[in-house]
mmCIF file of C-alpha atoms and ligand atoms in Angstrom:
data_model
loop_
_atom_site.group_PDB
_atom_site.id
_atom_site.type_symbol
_atom_site.label_atom_id
_atom_site.label_comp_id
_atom_site.label_asym_id
_atom_site.label_seq_id
_atom_site.Cartn_x
_atom_site.Cartn_y
_atom_site.Cartn_z
ATOM 1 C CA MET A 1 -24.213 -18.867 0.174
ATOM 2 C CA ARG A 2 -21.774 -17.926 2.919
ATOM 3 C CA ILE A 3 -19.709 -14.720 2.935
ATOM 4 C CA LEU A 4 -16.020 -15.564 2.993
ATOM 5 C CA ILE A 5 -14.438 -12.136 2.482
ATOM 6 C CA THR A 6 -16.408 -8.958 3.138
ATOM 7 C CA GLU A 7 -16.336 -5.852 0.986
ATOM 8 C CA ASP A 8 -14.129 -4.071 3.543
ATOM 9 C CA GLN A 9 -11.723 -6.994 3.777
ATOM 10 C CA LEU A 10 -11.472 -7.116 -0.029
ATOM 11 C CA LYS A 11 -10.653 -3.438 -0.106
ATOM 12 C CA GLN A 12 -7.906 -3.837 2.482
ATOM 13 C CA GLY A 13 -6.480 -6.922 0.767
ATOM 14 C CA ILE A 14 -6.319 -5.174 -2.582
ATOM 15 C CA ALA A 15 -4.660 -2.137 -1.026
ATOM 16 C CA ARG A 16 -1.975 -4.470 0.397
ATOM 17 C CA LEU A 17 -1.621 -6.195 -2.974
ATOM 18 C CA ALA A 18 -1.193 -2.856 -4.741
ATOM 19 C CA GLU A 19 1.381 -1.744 -2.173
ATOM 20 C CA GLU A 20 3.492 -4.856 -2.814
ATOM 21 C CA ILE A 21 3.261 -4.347 -6.558
ATOM 22 C CA ARG A 22 4.190 -0.682 -6.193
ATOM 23 C CA LYS A 23 7.266 -1.636 -4.152
ATOM 24 C CA ARG A 24 8.449 -4.337 -6.555
ATOM 25 C CA CYS A 25 7.643 -2.478 -9.771
ATOM 26 C CA ALA A 26 8.284 1.098 -8.655
ATOM 27 C CA GLY A 27 8.901 3.668 -11.329
ATOM 28 C CA GLN A 28 8.880 1.170 -14.195
ATOM 29 C CA PRO A 29 6.336 1.373 -16.984
ATOM 30 C CA LEU A 30 3.996 -1.572 -16.732
ATOM 31 C CA THR A 31 1.558 -3.398 -18.985
ATOM 32 C CA VAL A 32 -1.191 -4.828 -16.812
ATOM 33 C CA VAL A 33 -2.850 -7.766 -18.569
ATOM 34 C CA GLY A 34 -6.180 -8.883 -17.124
ATOM 35 C CA VAL A 35 -7.458 -12.401 -17.744
ATOM 36 C CA LEU A 36 -11.113 -12.313 -18.826
ATOM 37 C CA MET A 37 -13.649 -12.628 -17.432
ATOM 38 C CA GLY A 38 -12.977 -13.175 -13.759
ATOM 39 C CA SER A 39 -10.316 -10.492 -13.304
ATOM 40 C CA VAL A 40 -12.322 -7.468 -14.459
ATOM 41 C CA VAL A 41 -13.448 -6.237 -11.043
ATOM 42 C CA LEU A 42 -10.017 -6.707 -9.488
ATOM 43 C CA LEU A 43 -8.402 -5.095 -12.523
ATOM 44 C CA ALA A 44 -10.547 -1.980 -12.216
ATOM 45 C CA ASP A 45 -9.811 -1.583 -8.505
ATOM 46 C CA LEU A 46 -6.132 -2.514 -8.713
ATOM 47 C CA ILE A 47 -5.036 -0.196 -11.524
ATOM 48 C CA ARG A 48 -6.441 2.787 -9.667
ATOM 49 C CA LEU A 49 -4.070 2.028 -6.785
ATOM 50 C CA LEU A 50 -0.968 1.835 -8.988
ATOM 51 C CA ASP A 51 0.910 5.012 -9.754
ATOM 52 C CA MET A 52 3.538 4.001 -12.320
ATOM 53 C CA PRO A 53 2.835 4.749 -15.988
ATOM 54 C CA LEU A 54 0.779 1.805 -17.184
ATOM 55 C CA ARG A 55 -1.120 0.300 -20.057
ATOM 56 C CA VAL A 56 -4.097 -2.010 -19.621
ATOM 57 C CA GLU A 57 -4.607 -5.026 -21.855
ATOM 58 C CA LEU A 58 -6.799 -8.114 -21.826
ATOM 59 C CA VAL A 59 -6.506 -11.755 -22.756
ATOM 60 C CA GLN A 60 -9.146 -14.433 -22.423
ATOM 61 C CA ALA A 61 -9.004 -17.837 -20.759
ATOM 62 C CA ARG A 62 -11.957 -20.179 -20.752
ATOM 63 C CA THR A 63 -12.543 -23.706 -19.547
ATOM 64 C CA ASN A 64 -15.943 -25.325 -19.463
ATOM 65 C CA PRO A 65 -18.832 -22.865 -19.276
ATOM 66 C CA ASP A 66 -19.770 -23.167 -15.601
ATOM 67 C CA GLY A 67 -16.154 -23.258 -14.463
ATOM 68 C CA THR A 68 -16.928 -25.822 -11.803
ATOM 69 C CA ARG A 69 -15.312 -28.792 -13.488
ATOM 70 C CA PRO A 70 -12.032 -28.995 -15.340
ATOM 71 C CA GLY A 71 -12.196 -28.862 -19.115
ATOM 72 C CA PRO A 72 -9.892 -28.016 -21.981
ATOM 73 C CA LEU A 73 -8.405 -24.570 -21.550
ATOM 74 C CA VAL A 74 -8.909 -22.169 -24.433
ATOM 75 C CA LEU A 75 -6.609 -19.129 -24.470
ATOM 76 C CA ASN A 76 -7.074 -16.092 -26.684
ATOM 77 C CA LEU A 77 -4.306 -13.513 -26.870
ATOM 78 C CA ASP A 78 -5.751 -11.733 -29.907
ATOM 79 C CA LEU A 79 -7.212 -9.046 -27.686
ATOM 80 C CA LEU A 80 -3.735 -7.652 -26.965
ATOM 81 C CA SER A 81 -3.678 -4.331 -28.791
ATOM 82 C CA THR A 82 -0.255 -2.941 -27.874
ATOM 83 C CA ASP A 83 3.199 -4.469 -28.200
ATOM 84 C CA ILE A 84 4.447 -6.042 -24.965
ATOM 85 C CA GLN A 85 7.972 -6.557 -26.323
ATOM 86 C CA GLY A 86 10.486 -5.231 -23.782
ATOM 87 C CA ARG A 87 7.692 -4.292 -21.361
ATOM 88 C CA ASN A 88 7.233 -5.321 -17.752
ATOM 89 C CA VAL A 89 4.010 -7.291 -17.719
ATOM 90 C CA LEU A 90 1.748 -7.880 -14.745
ATOM 91 C CA LEU A 91 -0.701 -10.675 -15.473
ATOM 92 C CA VAL A 92 -3.804 -10.327 -13.292
ATOM 93 C CA ASP A 93 -6.220 -13.186 -12.658
ATOM 94 C CA ASP A 94 -9.064 -13.764 -10.244
ATOM 95 C CA ILE A 95 -8.008 -17.046 -8.675
ATOM 96 C CA PHE A 96 -5.090 -19.439 -8.672
ATOM 97 C CA ASP A 97 -6.641 -22.870 -8.369
ATOM 98 C CA THR A 98 -4.733 -25.676 -10.133
ATOM 99 C CA GLY A 99 -2.469 -23.035 -11.664
ATOM 100 C CA ASN A 100 -2.939 -24.396 -15.165
ATOM 101 C CA THR A 101 -4.242 -21.119 -16.593
ATOM 102 C CA LEU A 102 -1.147 -19.119 -15.634
ATOM 103 C CA TRP A 103 1.107 -22.065 -16.422
ATOM 104 C CA GLU A 104 -0.144 -22.079 -20.000
ATOM 105 C CA LEU A 105 -0.552 -18.332 -20.420
ATOM 106 C CA ILE A 106 2.925 -17.255 -19.310
ATOM 107 C CA PRO A 107 4.873 -19.102 -22.057
ATOM 108 C CA GLN A 108 2.499 -17.696 -24.687
ATOM 109 C CA LEU A 109 3.094 -14.167 -23.401
ATOM 110 C CA ASP A 110 6.844 -14.871 -23.194
ATOM 111 C CA GLU A 111 6.852 -15.559 -26.923
ATOM 112 C CA LEU A 112 5.938 -11.896 -27.418
ATOM 113 C CA GLY A 113 9.247 -10.843 -25.838
ATOM 114 C CA PRO A 114 8.312 -8.965 -22.656
ATOM 115 C CA ALA A 115 11.153 -7.868 -20.331
ATOM 116 C CA HIS A 116 9.368 -9.941 -17.753
ATOM 117 C CA VAL A 117 6.075 -11.343 -16.657
ATOM 118 C CA ARG A 118 4.876 -11.209 -13.064
ATOM 119 C CA THR A 119 1.539 -12.514 -11.845
ATOM 120 C CA ALA A 120 -1.005 -11.178 -9.367
ATOM 121 C CA VAL A 121 -4.158 -12.931 -8.204
ATOM 122 C CA LEU A 122 -6.935 -12.028 -5.829
ATOM 123 C CA LEU A 123 -7.234 -15.552 -4.438
ATOM 124 C CA ARG A 124 -5.177 -18.685 -4.091
ATOM 125 C CA LYS A 125 -6.910 -21.933 -3.165
ATOM 126 C CA GLN A 126 -5.014 -24.018 -0.688
ATOM 127 C CA GLY A 127 -3.776 -27.464 -1.594
ATOM 128 C CA ARG A 128 -4.849 -27.358 -5.238
ATOM 129 C CA ALA A 129 -1.734 -26.384 -7.204
ATOM 130 C CA GLN A 130 -0.763 -28.819 -9.957
ATOM 131 C CA VAL A 131 2.070 -26.811 -11.484
ATOM 132 C CA ALA A 132 5.598 -25.754 -10.508
ATOM 133 C CA LEU A 133 4.647 -22.106 -10.319
ATOM 134 C CA GLN A 134 3.230 -19.736 -7.730
ATOM 135 C CA PRO A 135 1.824 -16.273 -8.337
ATOM 136 C CA ASP A 136 4.162 -13.390 -7.435
ATOM 137 C CA PHE A 137 1.404 -11.475 -5.637
ATOM 138 C CA VAL A 138 -1.584 -12.964 -3.791
ATOM 139 C CA ALA A 139 -4.216 -10.954 -1.931
ATOM 140 C CA PHE A 140 -5.933 -13.828 -0.080
ATOM 141 C CA ASP A 141 -5.390 -17.529 0.560
ATOM 142 C CA ILE A 142 -8.699 -19.365 0.800
ATOM 143 C CA PRO A 143 -9.819 -22.911 1.604
ATOM 144 C CA ASP A 144 -10.753 -25.309 -1.187
ATOM 145 C CA GLU A 145 -14.325 -24.142 -1.797
ATOM 146 C CA PHE A 146 -16.143 -22.865 -4.864
ATOM 147 C CA VAL A 147 -16.340 -19.093 -4.540
ATOM 148 C CA VAL A 148 -18.281 -16.385 -6.337
ATOM 149 C CA GLY A 149 -18.529 -12.601 -6.321
ATOM 150 C CA TYR A 150 -16.148 -9.733 -7.026
ATOM 151 C CA GLY A 151 -15.826 -10.883 -10.650
ATOM 152 C CA LEU A 152 -16.087 -14.623 -10.087
ATOM 153 C CA ASP A 153 -19.139 -16.364 -11.461
ATOM 154 C CA TYR A 154 -21.138 -19.508 -11.241
ATOM 155 C CA ARG A 155 -22.771 -20.048 -14.632
ATOM 156 C CA ASP A 156 -22.396 -16.337 -15.464
ATOM 157 C CA ARG A 157 -24.082 -15.250 -12.243
ATOM 158 C CA TYR A 158 -22.837 -13.464 -9.120
ATOM 159 C CA ARG A 159 -19.929 -11.543 -10.707
ATOM 160 C CA ASN A 160 -21.486 -8.317 -9.416
ATOM 161 C CA LEU A 161 -21.503 -9.272 -5.724
ATOM 162 C CA PRO A 162 -19.298 -6.753 -3.886
ATOM 163 C CA TYR A 163 -18.102 -9.486 -1.490
ATOM 164 C CA LEU A 164 -16.706 -12.981 -1.943
ATOM 165 C CA ALA A 165 -18.957 -15.898 -1.012
ATOM 166 C CA ALA A 166 -18.649 -19.666 -0.966
ATOM 167 C CA LEU A 167 -21.417 -21.575 -2.725
ATOM 168 C CA GLU A 168 -22.626 -24.642 -0.898
ATOM 169 C CA PRO A 169 -22.556 -27.820 -2.985
ATOM 170 C CA HIS A 170 -26.351 -28.099 -2.837
ATOM 171 C CA GLU A 171 -26.708 -24.549 -4.222
ATOM 172 C CA MET A 172 -24.797 -25.598 -7.303
ATOM 173 C CA ALA A 173 -26.589 -28.924 -7.608
ATOM 174 C CA GLU A 174 -30.008 -27.243 -7.331
ATOM 175 C CA GLU A 175 -29.250 -24.855 -10.150
ATOM 176 C CA GLN A 176 -28.012 -27.595 -12.397
ATOM 177 C CA ARG A 177 -31.402 -29.282 -12.383
HETATM 178 P P1 LIG B 1 -6.669 -22.722 -12.604
HETATM 179 O O1 LIG B 1 -6.276 -22.686 -14.039
HETATM 180 O O2 LIG B 1 -5.691 -22.051 -11.684
HETATM 181 O O3 LIG B 1 -7.047 -24.088 -12.151
HETATM 182 O O4 LIG B 1 -8.041 -21.975 -12.464
HETATM 183 C C1 LIG B 1 -8.189 -20.685 -12.763
HETATM 184 C C2 LIG B 1 -9.595 -20.418 -13.231
HETATM 185 O O5 LIG B 1 -10.560 -21.400 -12.812
HETATM 186 C C3 LIG B 1 -10.045 -19.136 -12.623
HETATM 187 O O6 LIG B 1 -9.618 -18.032 -13.406
HETATM 188 C C4 LIG B 1 -11.545 -19.308 -12.599
HETATM 189 O O7 LIG B 1 -12.080 -18.931 -13.843
HETATM 190 C C5 LIG B 1 -11.762 -20.787 -12.401
HETATM 191 N N1 LIG B 1 -11.999 -21.107 -10.970
HETATM 192 C C6 LIG B 1 -11.235 -21.874 -10.182
HETATM 193 N N2 LIG B 1 -11.744 -21.944 -8.927
HETATM 194 C C7 LIG B 1 -12.870 -21.199 -8.937
HETATM 195 C C8 LIG B 1 -13.851 -20.876 -7.937
HETATM 196 O O8 LIG B 1 -13.826 -21.271 -6.768
HETATM 197 N N3 LIG B 1 -14.871 -20.074 -8.345
HETATM 198 C C9 LIG B 1 -14.987 -19.597 -9.611
HETATM 199 N N4 LIG B 1 -16.031 -18.813 -9.882
HETATM 200 N N5 LIG B 1 -14.080 -19.868 -10.573
HETATM 201 C C10 LIG B 1 -13.027 -20.662 -10.237
HETATM 202 MG MG1 LIG B 2 -10.687 -17.135 -15.032
#
């Protein structure tokens, strides 16, 4: 495992992310919608840096259990507990990889009639996008490696690391045995 972004760098990156969001969404009530599970750590840190009146909501997106290979995407919006109709929504996810998660989530949220949906991610992997969409706010661009920590898991492990690390291919292969 190799540290890619230290705890201090994460903190600075999220402060910059929050500042951009504050500028673009100043003074407007916001519904921040975190995408489970990967966004929970970012969500907790980010909302404490935002000062507009806001609600926090969750939706769930899952692919295959270890998240290392593509699989059918299962979305669950049933966790939304307040009406987002007419609200400014900020959808928060851990990482923008192929972009398919946000690509499929946004139209489903749009059906609920928000004033508008913006997207914020901690990470964007370079050269991986498969959709005609980019997140509105990105804290860090990273190379095409499998990363863990700060909410991101490999087979339900490592979400609690306070830094972001790249797993070496052999580390994943070993665990799969
Ligand atoms: P996308 O739909 O943009 O391809 O992928 C988004 C989801 O794939 C993320 O929310 C995350 O769950 C998973 N994912 C993509 N790349 C990585 C990675 O490097 N590490 C981990 N832990 N999850 C990833
Ligand atoms: Mg995810």
